[in-house]
Short mmCIF file of C-alpha atoms in Angstrom, two decimals:
data_model
loop_
_atom_site.label_atom_id
_atom_site.label_comp_id
_atom_site.label_asym_id
_atom_site.label_seq_id
_atom_site.Cartn_x
_atom_site.Cartn_y
_atom_site.Cartn_z
CA MET A 1 -10.87 -0.77 -27.65
CA THR A 2 -13.11 -1.37 -24.65
CA VAL A 3 -16.75 0.81 -25.59
CA PHE A 4 -18.52 2.61 -22.63
CA LEU A 5 -21.45 2.64 -23.20
CA GLU A 6 -23.19 6.47 -22.80
CA ASP A 7 -19.60 7.55 -21.24
CA ILE A 8 -20.24 5.53 -18.37
CA MET A 9 -17.37 3.20 -17.35
CA ARG A 10 -18.25 -0.57 -16.16
CA ILE A 11 -14.85 -2.11 -13.68
CA CYS A 12 -15.07 -4.05 -11.84
CA TYR A 13 -11.63 -4.63 -9.30
CA ILE A 14 -9.77 -7.32 -8.09
CA ASN A 15 -8.38 -7.18 -4.64
CA PRO A 16 -6.45 -9.55 -3.88
CA THR A 17 -5.72 -8.99 0.08
CA PHE A 18 -8.62 -9.51 2.83
CA LEU A 19 -8.26 -5.79 4.26
CA ILE A 20 -9.03 -3.82 1.07
CA ARG A 21 -5.30 -1.80 -0.48
CA ARG A 22 -5.97 2.11 -0.28
CA PRO A 23 -5.80 3.44 -4.15
CA VAL A 24 -8.48 0.34 -5.29
CA SER A 25 -10.91 2.24 -2.55
CA GLU A 26 -9.93 5.92 -3.46
CA LEU A 27 -10.22 5.27 -7.92
CA ILE A 28 -13.99 3.06 -6.31
CA ASP A 29 -14.28 6.84 -4.80
CA ARG A 30 -13.68 9.35 -7.56
CA LEU A 31 -15.22 7.61 -10.44
CA GLY A 32 -18.16 8.57 -11.31
CA ASP A 33 -21.65 9.13 -9.91
CA LYS A 34 -22.73 7.34 -12.88
CA ASP A 35 -19.84 4.38 -12.72
CA GLU A 36 -20.95 0.61 -12.54
CA ILE A 37 -18.28 -0.43 -10.36
CA GLY A 38 -17.99 -3.63 -8.48
CA LEU A 39 -15.41 -5.11 -5.78
CA PHE A 40 -14.50 -9.20 -5.86
CA VAL A 41 -12.57 -9.24 -2.76
CA PRO A 42 -12.08 -12.12 0.41
CA LYS A 43 -13.32 -12.33 3.47
CA LYS A 44 -11.94 -14.48 6.32
CA LEU A 45 -14.70 -17.30 6.78
CA PHE A 46 -18.14 -16.61 9.01
CA LYS A 47 -17.09 -13.04 8.93
CA LYS A 48 -17.76 -9.34 6.40
CA VAL A 49 -15.84 -7.75 4.43
CA ASP A 50 -13.02 -6.55 6.77
CA ASP A 51 -14.46 -2.34 7.04
CA LYS A 52 -10.69 -1.53 8.27
CA TRP A 53 -8.62 1.26 7.44
CA HIS A 54 -8.97 2.47 3.51
CA ASN A 55 -12.72 1.35 2.53
CA ASP A 56 -15.93 2.96 3.87
CA SER A 57 -15.82 4.67 0.94
CA ALA A 58 -15.45 1.85 -0.85
CA LEU A 59 -18.25 -0.44 0.51
CA ARG A 60 -20.32 1.88 0.59
CA LYS A 61 -20.19 2.84 -3.34
CA ALA A 62 -19.65 -0.37 -5.21
CA LYS A 63 -21.11 -3.83 -5.33
CA ILE A 64 -19.40 -5.87 -2.96
CA TYR A 65 -18.84 -9.93 -4.45
CA PRO A 66 -17.22 -10.98 -1.41
CA TYR A 67 -16.00 -14.94 -1.31
CA SER A 68 -14.63 -17.16 2.43
CA ALA A 69 -11.47 -17.53 2.17
CA LEU A 70 -8.71 -18.96 4.66
CA SER A 71 -4.95 -17.80 5.46
CA LEU A 72 -1.84 -19.67 5.33
CA PRO A 73 0.72 -18.61 8.36
CA GLY A 74 3.80 -17.16 8.04
CA ASN A 75 4.20 -13.19 7.26
CA PHE A 76 2.36 -13.38 3.78
CA GLU A 77 -1.64 -12.58 4.23
CA TRP A 78 -2.00 -15.48 1.14
CA PRO A 79 -6.77 -15.52 0.86
CA ILE A 80 -7.47 -19.14 -0.32
CA PRO A 81 -10.62 -19.32 -1.76
CA ILE A 82 -12.79 -23.07 -0.13
CA THR A 83 -16.19 -21.87 -1.84
CA PRO A 84 -17.72 -22.03 -4.71
CA MET A 85 -18.43 -18.20 -4.47
CA PHE A 86 -15.22 -17.71 -5.66
CA PHE A 87 -16.22 -18.92 -8.76
CA ILE A 88 -19.66 -17.94 -9.28
CA ASN A 89 -18.55 -14.10 -8.30
CA LEU A 90 -15.96 -13.94 -10.34
CA PHE A 91 -17.89 -16.12 -13.25
CA ARG A 92 -20.55 -12.79 -12.31
CA VAL A 93 -17.94 -10.14 -12.59
CA PHE A 94 -16.75 -10.59 -16.24
CA LEU A 95 -20.23 -11.41 -17.37
CA ARG A 96 -21.29 -8.04 -15.84
CA TYR A 97 -18.05 -5.90 -15.59
CA ASP A 98 -16.31 -4.06 -19.56
CA VAL A 99 -12.84 -3.97 -17.46
CA LEU A 100 -11.54 -5.57 -14.36
CA HIS A 101 -8.68 -3.71 -13.17
CA MET A 102 -6.19 -6.67 -9.96
CA TRP A 103 -3.77 -6.16 -8.51
CA ALA A 104 -0.99 -8.61 -8.08
CA TYR A 105 0.31 -11.31 -9.44
CA PHE A 106 1.64 -14.37 -6.92
CA TYR A 107 -1.99 -14.51 -5.34
CA ILE A 108 -4.63 -17.60 -6.13
CA ASN A 109 -7.75 -15.12 -6.54
CA SER A 110 -4.70 -13.33 -9.08
CA VAL A 111 -3.87 -16.58 -10.81
CA PHE A 112 -7.82 -17.31 -11.90
CA ALA A 113 -8.72 -14.02 -12.62
CA VAL A 114 -6.62 -14.46 -15.60
CA LEU A 115 -7.59 -17.78 -16.32
CA ALA A 116 -10.97 -16.17 -16.81
CA LYS A 117 -9.92 -13.41 -19.69
CA LEU A 118 -9.18 -16.60 -21.55
CA PHE A 119 -12.55 -17.11 -21.84
CA PHE A 120 -13.54 -13.54 -21.51
CA PRO A 121 -10.94 -11.97 -24.50
CA GLY A 122 -13.44 -9.24 -24.49
CA LYS A 123 -13.32 -8.21 -22.01
CA ARG A 124 -10.03 -5.90 -20.86
CA LEU A 125 -8.55 -6.63 -17.51
CA ILE A 126 -5.37 -4.89 -15.52
CA MET A 127 -3.15 -6.29 -13.62
CA SER A 128 -0.71 -3.13 -11.14
CA CYS A 129 1.67 -4.58 -9.15
CA ASP A 130 3.38 -2.37 -6.68
CA THR A 131 6.30 -5.00 -6.03
CA PHE A 132 7.94 -7.50 -7.06
CA PRO A 133 8.97 -10.14 -4.49
CA GLY A 134 12.39 -10.94 -4.61
CA TYR A 135 12.95 -9.13 -7.57
CA SER A 136 12.12 -5.79 -5.88
CA PHE A 137 12.54 -7.23 -2.16
CA SER A 138 14.10 -9.73 -0.44
CA SER A 139 12.10 -12.22 1.44
CA GLY A 140 14.38 -14.47 2.87
CA LYS A 141 16.02 -16.55 0.33
CA LEU A 142 13.60 -19.93 0.35
CA ILE A 143 10.86 -17.19 -0.58
CA ASP A 144 12.80 -15.80 -2.36
CA SER A 145 13.82 -18.77 -4.35
CA LEU A 146 9.70 -19.90 -4.51
CA PHE A 147 9.08 -16.26 -6.56
CA PHE A 148 11.66 -17.09 -8.67
CA LEU A 149 10.87 -20.09 -10.15
CA TYR A 150 6.72 -19.33 -10.09
CA SER A 151 8.32 -16.29 -12.35
CA LYS A 152 10.42 -18.11 -14.40
CA ILE A 153 6.87 -20.97 -15.48
CA PHE A 154 4.11 -19.06 -14.66
CA GLY A 155 5.57 -15.63 -16.36
CA TRP A 156 4.93 -15.46 -19.74
CA PHE A 157 0.76 -16.52 -19.05
CA VAL A 158 0.31 -14.29 -16.15
CA PHE A 159 1.91 -10.95 -17.33
CA SER A 160 0.94 -11.58 -21.06
CA VAL A 161 -2.99 -12.43 -20.25
CA PRO A 162 -4.08 -8.93 -19.55
CA ASP A 163 -3.97 -5.66 -21.77
CA LYS A 164 -1.24 -4.04 -19.67
CA VAL A 165 0.47 -4.43 -16.58
CA HIS A 166 0.12 -1.45 -14.18
CA LEU A 167 3.03 -0.16 -12.55
CA TYR A 168 3.14 2.74 -9.92
CA GLY A 169 6.37 4.18 -10.72
CA LYS A 170 9.93 3.82 -13.04
CA SER A 171 11.83 2.99 -11.35
CA MET A 172 9.78 -0.65 -10.98
CA ILE A 173 10.35 -1.32 -14.70
CA ASN A 174 13.97 -2.54 -14.38
CA TYR A 175 12.53 -5.39 -11.70
CA ALA A 176 9.24 -6.14 -14.05
CA ARG A 177 11.26 -6.56 -17.08
CA LYS A 178 13.68 -9.13 -14.87
CA ALA A 179 10.07 -11.57 -13.14
CA GLY A 180 8.89 -11.55 -16.59
CA VAL A 181 6.53 -8.78 -18.48
CA LYS A 182 7.28 -7.51 -21.82
CA LYS A 183 7.80 -3.79 -22.00
CA LYS A 184 4.72 -3.61 -24.60
CA LYS A 185 2.91 -4.74 -22.14
CA ILE A 186 4.30 -1.56 -18.88
CA ILE A 187 1.78 1.54 -18.31
CA VAL A 188 3.37 3.45 -15.10
CA ILE A 189 0.83 5.78 -13.37
CA PRO A 190 1.91 6.47 -9.59
CA THR A 191 -1.51 6.26 -6.87
CA GLY A 192 -2.42 9.23 -6.23
CA ILE A 193 -3.09 11.18 -2.43
CA ASN A 194 -6.72 12.70 -1.82
CA LEU A 195 -5.56 16.33 -0.28
CA ASP A 196 -8.35 17.17 1.65
CA LYS A 197 -9.06 14.67 3.70
CA PHE A 198 -5.58 15.74 5.72
CA LYS A 199 -6.30 19.10 5.65
CA GLN A 200 -9.95 19.04 8.65
CA ALA A 201 -7.22 16.99 10.30
CA LYS A 202 -6.71 16.91 14.20
CA ASP A 203 -3.95 16.78 17.00
CA ILE A 204 -5.01 13.87 19.64
CA ARG A 205 -1.57 14.51 21.98
CA GLU A 206 -3.90 15.07 24.61
CA SER A 207 -6.57 11.31 24.43
CA LEU A 208 -3.05 9.44 23.19
CA GLY A 209 -1.28 10.63 26.80
CA ILE A 210 1.91 12.26 24.74
CA SER A 211 2.37 15.30 26.50
CA GLU A 212 3.00 19.18 22.92
CA ASP A 213 6.96 19.11 23.88
CA GLU A 214 8.04 15.47 22.95
CA PHE A 215 9.32 14.69 19.60
CA VAL A 216 6.96 12.53 18.07
CA ILE A 217 7.82 9.70 15.21
CA ILE A 218 4.76 8.00 13.58
CA TYR A 219 4.14 4.67 11.62
CA ALA A 220 1.17 3.44 10.25
CA GLY A 221 0.88 -0.13 8.62
CA LEU A 222 0.92 -3.77 8.67
CA MET A 223 3.12 -5.13 11.65
CA VAL A 224 5.76 -7.90 9.52
CA PRO A 225 8.80 -8.17 8.97
CA ARG A 226 9.04 -6.27 5.31
CA LYS A 227 7.98 -3.38 6.72
CA GLY A 228 11.25 -2.83 9.44
CA ILE A 229 9.81 -2.18 12.71
CA ASP A 230 12.31 -4.09 14.52
CA VAL A 231 14.58 -1.49 12.80
CA MET A 232 12.23 1.13 14.51
CA LEU A 233 12.70 0.02 18.25
CA LYS A 234 16.69 -1.11 18.06
CA ALA A 235 16.46 2.78 17.06
CA VAL A 236 14.45 4.91 19.13
CA ARG A 237 16.80 3.24 22.03
CA LYS A 238 17.64 5.58 24.26
CA MET A 239 16.65 8.48 22.52
CA ASP A 240 14.17 11.19 24.01
CA VAL A 241 11.74 10.76 21.74
CA LYS A 242 8.08 8.56 21.48
CA LEU A 243 7.57 6.42 18.54
CA VAL A 244 4.00 5.78 17.52
CA LEU A 245 2.85 2.51 15.96
CA ALA A 246 -0.03 1.82 14.38
CA GLY A 247 -1.82 -1.54 12.85
CA ASP A 248 -1.91 -5.00 13.56
CA GLY A 249 -0.28 -8.30 11.66
CA PRO A 250 1.12 -11.80 11.93
CA LYS A 251 4.08 -10.35 13.65
CA LYS A 252 2.50 -7.65 16.50
CA LYS A 253 3.33 -9.49 18.97
CA GLU A 254 6.80 -10.69 18.62
CA TYR A 255 7.70 -6.79 18.00
CA VAL A 256 5.35 -5.66 21.68
CA ASP A 257 7.57 -8.61 23.04
CA MET A 258 11.25 -7.31 21.15
CA ALA A 259 10.16 -3.67 23.31
CA GLN A 260 10.14 -5.00 26.43
CA ARG A 261 13.10 -7.35 26.34
CA LEU A 262 14.37 -3.49 24.86
CA LYS A 263 13.11 -1.98 27.75
CA LEU A 264 11.30 0.65 25.56
CA ASP A 265 9.04 3.13 28.07
CA ASN A 266 8.66 5.42 24.64
CA VAL A 267 6.66 3.32 22.46
CA ILE A 268 3.50 2.59 22.25
CA PHE A 269 2.10 0.40 20.08
CA LEU A 270 -1.81 1.61 19.16
CA GLY A 271 -3.70 -1.72 17.10
CA TRP A 272 -5.70 -1.03 14.08
CA ARG A 273 -6.65 2.55 13.71
CA LYS A 274 -9.77 4.88 10.98
CA ASP A 275 -7.89 7.66 12.72
CA ILE A 276 -4.72 7.98 10.29
CA PRO A 277 -5.00 11.92 9.58
CA SER A 278 -5.28 12.46 13.22
CA LEU A 279 -3.05 10.69 14.20
CA LEU A 280 -0.66 11.59 11.69
CA LYS A 281 -0.93 15.91 12.29
CA SER A 282 -0.05 14.72 15.91
CA ALA A 283 3.73 13.81 14.79
CA ASP A 284 6.58 15.48 13.68
CA MET A 285 7.77 12.15 11.29
CA LEU A 286 6.81 9.59 9.41
CA LEU A 287 9.94 6.31 10.44
CA LEU A 288 9.42 3.24 6.79
CA PRO A 289 12.68 1.89 7.49
CA SER A 290 10.68 -0.97 4.84
CA ARG A 291 12.87 -3.77 3.49
CA GLY A 292 10.51 -3.44 0.16
CA GLU A 293 7.99 -0.93 -1.39
CA GLY A 294 6.06 0.28 -4.33
CA LEU A 295 4.42 2.96 -3.52
CA PRO A 296 3.84 3.22 0.04
CA GLY A 297 0.80 4.84 1.03
CA ILE A 298 1.46 6.09 4.30
CA VAL A 299 3.73 8.17 3.20
CA MET A 300 2.49 10.17 0.96
CA GLU A 301 -0.41 10.32 3.75
CA ALA A 302 2.66 11.90 5.92
CA MET A 303 3.52 14.81 3.09
CA ALA A 304 -0.33 15.17 2.32
CA SER A 305 0.27 16.42 6.80
CA GLY A 306 3.16 18.30 6.12
CA LEU A 307 5.28 15.61 8.34
CA ALA A 308 9.12 14.85 7.57
CA VAL A 309 9.39 11.80 6.34
CA ALA A 310 12.54 9.30 7.31
CA ALA A 311 12.13 5.83 4.67
CA SER A 312 14.06 3.27 3.28
CA ASP A 313 15.69 3.40 -0.44
CA VAL A 314 13.48 1.02 -1.90
CA GLY A 315 10.96 0.83 -4.42
CA CYS A 316 9.31 3.82 -5.79
CA ILE A 317 10.12 6.51 -2.48
CA SER A 318 13.09 8.39 -4.26
CA ASP A 319 9.69 9.70 -6.49
CA LEU A 320 8.42 10.88 -3.22
CA ILE A 321 11.61 11.58 -1.27
CA LYS A 322 14.55 13.07 -2.54
CA ASP A 323 17.22 12.96 0.14
CA GLY A 324 17.83 16.33 2.02
CA GLU A 325 16.01 18.42 -0.20
CA ASN A 326 11.97 16.87 1.80
CA GLY A 327 12.79 13.82 3.88
CA PHE A 328 15.57 12.06 4.64
CA LEU A 329 16.50 7.96 3.45
CA CYS A 330 18.70 5.42 4.54
CA PRO A 331 19.85 1.86 3.24
CA VAL A 332 18.31 -0.84 3.94
CA ASP A 333 18.84 -2.42 7.55
CA ASP A 334 20.73 0.34 8.54
CA VAL A 335 20.55 1.41 12.04
CA ASP A 336 22.94 4.19 12.10
CA CYS A 337 21.96 5.75 9.69
CA PHE A 338 17.61 6.03 10.88
CA VAL A 339 19.41 6.67 14.38
CA ARG A 340 21.68 9.86 12.90
CA LYS A 341 18.89 11.55 10.73
CA ILE A 342 16.03 11.40 13.58
CA LYS A 343 18.73 13.19 15.78
CA LYS A 344 19.13 15.35 13.15
CA MET A 345 14.95 15.91 12.96
CA ALA A 346 14.97 16.12 16.40
CA GLY A 347 17.60 18.31 17.68
CA ASP A 348 16.91 21.25 14.99
CA LYS A 349 12.29 21.02 14.75
CA GLU A 350 12.38 24.33 12.60
CA MET A 351 14.45 22.16 9.94
CA CYS A 352 12.18 19.03 10.59
CA ALA A 353 9.31 21.96 9.97
CA GLU A 354 10.24 23.04 6.44
CA LEU A 355 11.19 19.10 5.35
CA GLY A 356 7.68 18.10 5.89
CA LYS A 357 6.38 22.04 4.21
CA LYS A 358 8.53 21.18 0.79
CA GLY A 359 7.02 17.22 1.10
CA TYR A 360 3.88 18.52 0.88
CA GLU A 361 4.47 20.65 -1.73
CA LYS A 362 5.33 17.40 -3.86
CA ILE A 363 3.44 15.53 -2.82
CA LYS A 364 0.05 18.11 -4.65
CA GLU A 365 2.03 16.40 -7.66
CA PHE A 366 0.54 13.13 -6.51
CA SER A 367 -3.02 14.08 -5.98
CA TRP A 368 -5.97 12.07 -7.46
CA GLU A 369 -7.14 15.13 -9.55
CA LYS A 370 -4.44 15.78 -11.59
CA LEU A 371 -4.23 11.29 -11.72
CA ILE A 372 -8.20 10.32 -12.38
CA SER A 373 -7.81 10.92 -15.30
CA GLU A 374 -5.12 9.08 -16.47
CA TYR A 375 -6.79 5.94 -14.49
CA LYS A 376 -9.73 6.36 -16.99
CA GLY A 377 -7.33 6.31 -20.03
CA MET A 378 -5.74 3.50 -18.94
CA TYR A 379 -9.71 2.17 -19.03
CA VAL A 380 -9.98 2.26 -22.26
#
């Protein structure tokens, strides 16, 4: 058991990607002011640590341990360390902090964090897994086969060394077991949401050139195949709605070109935005036809904004959305289902607003105020 002197926690978060994950940033923000917090994170060569989206508070409150990395081309972000600073700072954080909390098991930095634990057996290592590629969702036969092979060869090691393997919901347990996680290692705690962050958001429709009487559908996140952007574009064809897409990613240009081929004049690509609460406040519903998720932050944020949600029934989304009660769920890649749900909500705004209200009541169960003690308990 890890012992903290004078109840002061010394925790370092190991973020696997250039973009700091929402749970990482919000956990850092909610730990005590007396706690000592570190953040081990990759950055692009000759660039500063990515300051987009969720990570402002993390960069202010935590001591940053950066290292330069390059990412392989493709649909996934795979930061590969390219300087000795990776190993220097990895050694520093294991030497300095009592608890190391890492995300995902298949990144290079994650594998080395597991290896480092062998040299620091007294440190507590937590591995959070929001998805299990190849198990909880498909990325194509080749990628799935590589993940299966990786799990079969290395799973016994990467999953056995951490003190706990943390999942966001019970829906992930079966996939974790298939990937090689032992039952005794598993702990389930959902991510939280900062409800106050969305209470003061302002409607910015006018600045986006959207009129008050238009039905607005929002998506915010990465522009990658897993998120189902192509399904969104197909679903809104010949529909009297406005689709607003906030975010960037390796496939953004392909989706812009797709929208042009489909002659969609009702789609707006905004690029990266930090004013997500205001964008959500300006919309009528969230659309997430994803092919694979854990417990998606954007669904939680939409619910905290009182928005109705239509999403794929994947990962832990069903922990948030009950079909027909506080939103709608559709099978993966079922364009016709999403078309029906969009038409239903656009044709009955009162019903749409009522779904949003019920979603808000549900998301109260996931407030950080209720969950932070569970995370602290996981650290000791």
